[in-house]
mmCIF file of C-alpha atoms in Angstrom:
data_model
loop_
_atom_site.group_PDB
_atom_site.id
_atom_site.type_symbol
_atom_site.label_atom_id
_atom_site.label_comp_id
_atom_site.label_asym_id
_atom_site.label_seq_id
_atom_site.Cartn_x
_atom_site.Cartn_y
_atom_site.Cartn_z
ATOM 1 C CA MET U 1 -12.206 -6.763 -19.940
ATOM 2 C CA GLN U 2 -12.191 -4.093 -17.715
ATOM 3 C CA GLY U 3 -13.513 -5.506 -15.129
ATOM 4 C CA ASP U 4 -11.506 -8.219 -14.375
ATOM 5 C CA GLU U 5 -9.039 -5.828 -14.705
ATOM 6 C CA ARG U 6 -10.442 -3.584 -12.148
ATOM 7 C CA GLY U 7 -10.813 -6.781 -9.644
ATOM 8 C CA ALA U 8 -7.137 -7.690 -10.198
ATOM 9 C CA VAL U 9 -6.176 -4.484 -9.200
ATOM 10 C CA LEU U 10 -8.236 -4.681 -6.133
ATOM 11 C CA GLU U 11 -7.024 -7.740 -5.246
ATOM 12 C CA ALA U 12 -3.390 -6.932 -5.198
ATOM 13 C CA GLU U 13 -4.322 -4.230 -2.833
ATOM 14 C CA ARG U 14 -5.917 -6.858 -0.532
ATOM 15 C CA ARG U 15 -2.781 -8.829 -0.771
ATOM 16 C CA ARG U 16 -0.753 -6.083 -0.211
ATOM 17 C CA GLN U 17 -2.945 -5.012 2.939
ATOM 18 C CA ALA U 18 -3.032 -8.897 4.525
ATOM 19 C CA ALA U 19 1.047 -9.180 3.520
ATOM 20 C CA LEU U 20 1.605 -5.880 5.881
ATOM 21 C CA VAL U 21 -0.253 -7.452 8.649
ATOM 22 C CA VAL U 22 1.747 -10.681 8.691
ATOM 23 C CA VAL U 23 4.845 -8.867 7.392
ATOM 24 C CA ASP U 24 5.324 -11.142 4.488
ATOM 25 C CA LEU U 25 7.963 -9.689 2.967
ATOM 26 C CA PRO U 26 8.414 -12.436 -0.057
ATOM 27 C CA GLU U 27 4.850 -11.424 -0.991
ATOM 28 C CA LEU U 28 5.664 -7.518 -0.666
ATOM 29 C CA ASP U 29 8.334 -7.889 -2.755
ATOM 30 C CA ARG U 30 6.421 -9.482 -5.607
ATOM 31 C CA LEU U 31 3.617 -6.447 -5.348
ATOM 32 C CA PHE U 32 5.937 -3.700 -5.005
ATOM 33 C CA ALA U 33 7.637 -3.198 -8.642
ATOM 34 C CA ASP U 34 11.611 -2.226 -8.603
ATOM 35 C CA ASP U 35 10.994 1.561 -9.373
ATOM 36 C CA LEU U 36 8.304 1.942 -6.621
ATOM 37 C CA THR U 37 8.018 5.235 -4.672
ATOM 38 C CA HIS U 38 6.540 5.295 -1.678
ATOM 39 C CA ILE U 39 5.210 8.241 0.428
ATOM 40 C CA HIS U 40 4.312 8.168 3.801
ATOM 41 C CA SER U 41 1.921 10.250 5.859
ATOM 42 C CA THR U 42 4.482 11.904 7.369
ATOM 43 C CA GLY U 43 6.395 13.061 3.967
ATOM 44 C CA LEU U 44 9.140 10.456 4.081
ATOM 45 C CA VAL U 45 9.979 8.996 0.678
ATOM 46 C CA HIS U 46 10.940 5.713 0.685
ATOM 47 C CA ASP U 47 12.285 3.277 -2.680
ATOM 48 C CA LYS U 48 11.427 -0.183 -2.594
ATOM 49 C CA ALA U 49 14.243 -2.019 -0.407
ATOM 50 C CA GLN U 50 14.252 1.113 1.987
ATOM 51 C CA LEU U 51 10.113 0.373 2.242
ATOM 52 C CA LEU U 52 10.830 -3.419 2.926
ATOM 53 C CA ARG U 53 13.304 -2.777 5.346
ATOM 54 C CA HIS U 54 11.298 -0.274 7.102
ATOM 55 C CA ILE U 55 8.165 -2.686 7.399
ATOM 56 C CA ASP U 56 10.415 -5.649 8.594
ATOM 57 C CA GLN U 57 11.764 -3.431 11.312
ATOM 58 C CA LYS U 58 8.880 -1.682 12.383
ATOM 59 C CA ARG U 59 6.335 -4.591 12.169
ATOM 60 C CA ALA U 60 3.665 -1.915 13.470
ATOM 61 C CA PHE U 61 0.451 -2.788 11.060
ATOM 62 C CA ILE U 62 -2.126 -4.485 13.361
ATOM 63 C CA SER U 63 -5.011 -3.960 10.172
ATOM 64 C CA VAL U 64 -5.135 -1.836 6.840
ATOM 65 C CA THR U 65 -9.043 -1.348 6.156
ATOM 66 C CA ARG U 66 -9.811 0.793 3.149
ATOM 67 C CA GLY U 67 -13.505 2.149 2.200
ATOM 68 C CA PRO U 68 -14.760 2.181 -1.522
ATOM 69 C CA LEU U 69 -11.780 2.490 -3.866
ATOM 70 C CA ASN U 70 -12.128 4.044 -7.105
ATOM 71 C CA VAL U 71 -10.135 2.373 -9.909
ATOM 72 C CA ARG U 72 -9.210 4.218 -13.101
ATOM 73 C CA LEU U 73 -7.605 2.053 -15.831
ATOM 74 C CA TYR U 74 -4.941 3.647 -18.617
ATOM 75 C CA GLY U 75 -3.844 0.433 -20.695
ATOM 76 C CA ASP U 76 -0.990 -0.669 -18.156
ATOM 77 C CA ILE U 77 -1.835 1.766 -15.870
ATOM 78 C CA ALA U 78 -4.232 2.177 -12.933
ATOM 79 C CA VAL U 79 -4.861 4.795 -10.756
ATOM 80 C CA MET U 80 -6.586 3.803 -7.615
ATOM 81 C CA THR U 81 -7.621 6.182 -4.889
ATOM 82 C CA GLY U 82 -9.680 6.010 -1.466
ATOM 83 C CA PRO U 83 -10.002 6.180 2.197
ATOM 84 C CA MET U 84 -7.636 4.115 4.427
ATOM 85 C CA THR U 85 -7.495 3.245 8.080
ATOM 86 C CA ASN U 86 -4.411 1.737 9.504
ATOM 87 C CA ARG U 87 -4.329 0.352 12.766
ATOM 88 C CA MET U 88 -0.444 0.272 14.160
ATOM 89 C CA ARG U 89 1.353 -0.397 17.233
ATOM 90 C CA SER U 90 2.697 2.263 18.937
ATOM 91 C CA LYS U 91 6.611 2.654 19.525
ATOM 92 C CA ASP U 92 5.767 1.349 23.133
ATOM 93 C CA GLU U 93 4.250 -1.733 21.913
ATOM 94 C CA ASN U 94 1.651 -1.195 24.736
ATOM 95 C CA GLY U 95 -0.504 1.277 22.712
ATOM 96 C CA GLU U 96 -2.358 1.809 19.299
ATOM 97 C CA ILE U 97 -2.134 4.285 17.033
ATOM 98 C CA VAL U 98 -5.046 4.611 14.265
ATOM 99 C CA LEU U 99 -4.174 6.828 11.226
ATOM 100 C CA GLU U 100 -6.987 7.793 9.112
ATOM 101 C CA GLY U 101 -6.311 9.435 5.434
ATOM 102 C CA PHE U 102 -6.817 9.166 1.492
ATOM 103 C CA ALA U 103 -4.576 7.190 -0.611
ATOM 104 C CA THR U 104 -3.611 7.326 -4.121
ATOM 105 C CA GLN U 105 -1.777 4.385 -5.396
ATOM 106 C CA VAL U 106 -0.589 3.460 -9.011
ATOM 107 C CA LEU U 107 -0.019 0.160 -10.023
ATOM 108 C CA ARG U 108 1.730 -1.155 -13.480
ATOM 109 C CA ARG U 109 0.404 -4.048 -15.023
ATOM 110 C CA SER U 110 3.288 -6.623 -15.645
ATOM 111 C CA GLU U 111 3.679 -9.950 -16.828
ATOM 112 C CA GLU U 112 3.712 -11.107 -12.997
ATOM 113 C CA GLY U 113 0.397 -9.241 -12.493
ATOM 114 C CA TRP U 114 -0.458 -5.762 -11.004
ATOM 115 C CA LYS U 115 2.613 -4.058 -8.977
ATOM 116 C CA PHE U 116 2.538 -0.783 -6.973
ATOM 117 C CA ILE U 117 5.216 1.791 -8.510
ATOM 118 C CA ASN U 118 3.357 4.716 -6.227
ATOM 119 C CA PHE U 119 1.959 5.193 -2.940
ATOM 120 C CA GLN U 120 0.956 8.350 -1.175
ATOM 121 C CA LEU U 121 -1.204 8.506 1.979
ATOM 122 C CA THR U 122 -2.500 11.771 3.115
ATOM 123 C CA PRO U 123 -3.872 11.919 6.731
ATOM 124 C CA ALA U 124 -7.269 13.125 7.407
ATOM 125 C CA ARG U 125 -7.477 16.251 9.039
ATOM 126 C CA GLU U 126 -10.490 17.746 11.513
ATOM 127 C CA PRO U 127 -12.368 20.326 9.502
#
């Protein structure tokens, strides 16, 4: 059972990554819990509605790549941690920004499946 749940959490993350790139707002709405707290790498904090508007307005993601992910299950809660690389369009649309960091994501199991309730990306710094 634990392996099946871990796979379901990883699938939710795969769906989130794909939805960010194609700006699939209905899919993101399904994946994000109503009480989501999303902390960007800049420290900007959004709730679910604010984040969906932000994604729709920016349409910034070219790709989202994850490194090895550690998923820990605690009943109906999953904590997922691991490296992340976001390739995004720059503000002038002619360039590209690459942001590497380490993400902590918390998901809660619901009747509709696993939903993200917390996200925080800490940017990588040079040693």
